[in-house]
PDB file of C-alpha atoms in Angstrom:
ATOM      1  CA  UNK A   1     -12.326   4.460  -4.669  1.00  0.00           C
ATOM      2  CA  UNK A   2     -13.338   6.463  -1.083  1.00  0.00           C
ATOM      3  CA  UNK A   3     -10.360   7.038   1.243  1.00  0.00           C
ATOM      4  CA  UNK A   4     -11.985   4.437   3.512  1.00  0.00           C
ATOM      5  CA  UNK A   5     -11.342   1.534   0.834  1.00  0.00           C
ATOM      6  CA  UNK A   6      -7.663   2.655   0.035  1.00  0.00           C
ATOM      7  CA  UNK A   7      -6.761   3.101   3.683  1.00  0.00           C
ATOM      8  CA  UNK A   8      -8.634  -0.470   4.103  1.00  0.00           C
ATOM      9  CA  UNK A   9      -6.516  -1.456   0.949  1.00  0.00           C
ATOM     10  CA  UNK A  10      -3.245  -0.714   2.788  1.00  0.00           C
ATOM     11  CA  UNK A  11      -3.708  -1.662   6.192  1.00  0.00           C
ATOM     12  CA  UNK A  12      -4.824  -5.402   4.861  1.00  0.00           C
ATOM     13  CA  UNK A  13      -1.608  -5.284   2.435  1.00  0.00           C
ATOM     14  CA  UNK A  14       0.543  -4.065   5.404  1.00  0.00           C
ATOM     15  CA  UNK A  15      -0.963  -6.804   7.840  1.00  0.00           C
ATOM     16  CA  UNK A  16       0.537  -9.298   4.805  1.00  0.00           C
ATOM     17  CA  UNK A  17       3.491  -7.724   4.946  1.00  0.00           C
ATOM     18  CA  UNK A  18       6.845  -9.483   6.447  1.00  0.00           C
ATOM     19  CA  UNK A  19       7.890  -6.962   8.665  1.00  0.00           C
ATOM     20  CA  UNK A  20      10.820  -8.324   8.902  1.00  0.00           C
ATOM     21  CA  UNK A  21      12.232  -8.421   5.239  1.00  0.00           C
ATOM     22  CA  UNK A  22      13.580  -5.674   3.770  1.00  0.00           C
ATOM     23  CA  UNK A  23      12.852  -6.616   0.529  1.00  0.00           C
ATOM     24  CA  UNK A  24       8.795  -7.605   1.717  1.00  0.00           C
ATOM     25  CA  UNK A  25       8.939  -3.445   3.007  1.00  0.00           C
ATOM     26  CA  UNK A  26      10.314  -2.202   0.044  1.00  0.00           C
ATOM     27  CA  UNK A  27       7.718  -4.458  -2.678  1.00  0.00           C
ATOM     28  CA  UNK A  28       4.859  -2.990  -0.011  1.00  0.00           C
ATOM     29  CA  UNK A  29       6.130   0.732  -0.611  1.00  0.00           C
ATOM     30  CA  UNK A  30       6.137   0.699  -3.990  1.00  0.00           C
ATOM     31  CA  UNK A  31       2.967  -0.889  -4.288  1.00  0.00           C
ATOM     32  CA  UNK A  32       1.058   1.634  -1.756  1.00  0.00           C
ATOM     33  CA  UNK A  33       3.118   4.021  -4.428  1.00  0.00           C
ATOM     34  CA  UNK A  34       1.403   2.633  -7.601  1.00  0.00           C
ATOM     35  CA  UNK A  35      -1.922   2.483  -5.752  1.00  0.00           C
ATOM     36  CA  UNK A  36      -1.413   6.147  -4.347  1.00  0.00           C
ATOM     37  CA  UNK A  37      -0.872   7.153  -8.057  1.00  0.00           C
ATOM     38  CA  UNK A  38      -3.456   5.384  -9.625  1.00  0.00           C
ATOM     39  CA  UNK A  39      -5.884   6.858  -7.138  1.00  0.00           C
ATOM     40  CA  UNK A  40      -4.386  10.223  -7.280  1.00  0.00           C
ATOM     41  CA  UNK A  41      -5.492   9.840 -11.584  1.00  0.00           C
ATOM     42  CA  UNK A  42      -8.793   8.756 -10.834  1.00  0.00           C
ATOM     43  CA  UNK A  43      -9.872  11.786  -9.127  1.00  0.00           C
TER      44      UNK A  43
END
């Protein structure tokens, strides 16, 4: 995966996001997590 895909990847996640549930912010964060992570063992 290029940086251009995962930063694609978030911002389309993010735009899904409920901004204004706390709980929606917190599921997002620890997905982008996961995702940083399994990127982060790919390269």
């Amino acid at each position: 995966m290029t940086l251009e895909e995962y930063y694609a990847l978030l911002k389309e996640r993010w735009e899904q996001t409920d901004k204004t549930s706390r709980e929606a912010i917190h599921d997002y964060n620890e997905w982008r997590r996961a995702l940083r992570k399994s990127v982060c063992e790919d390269a």
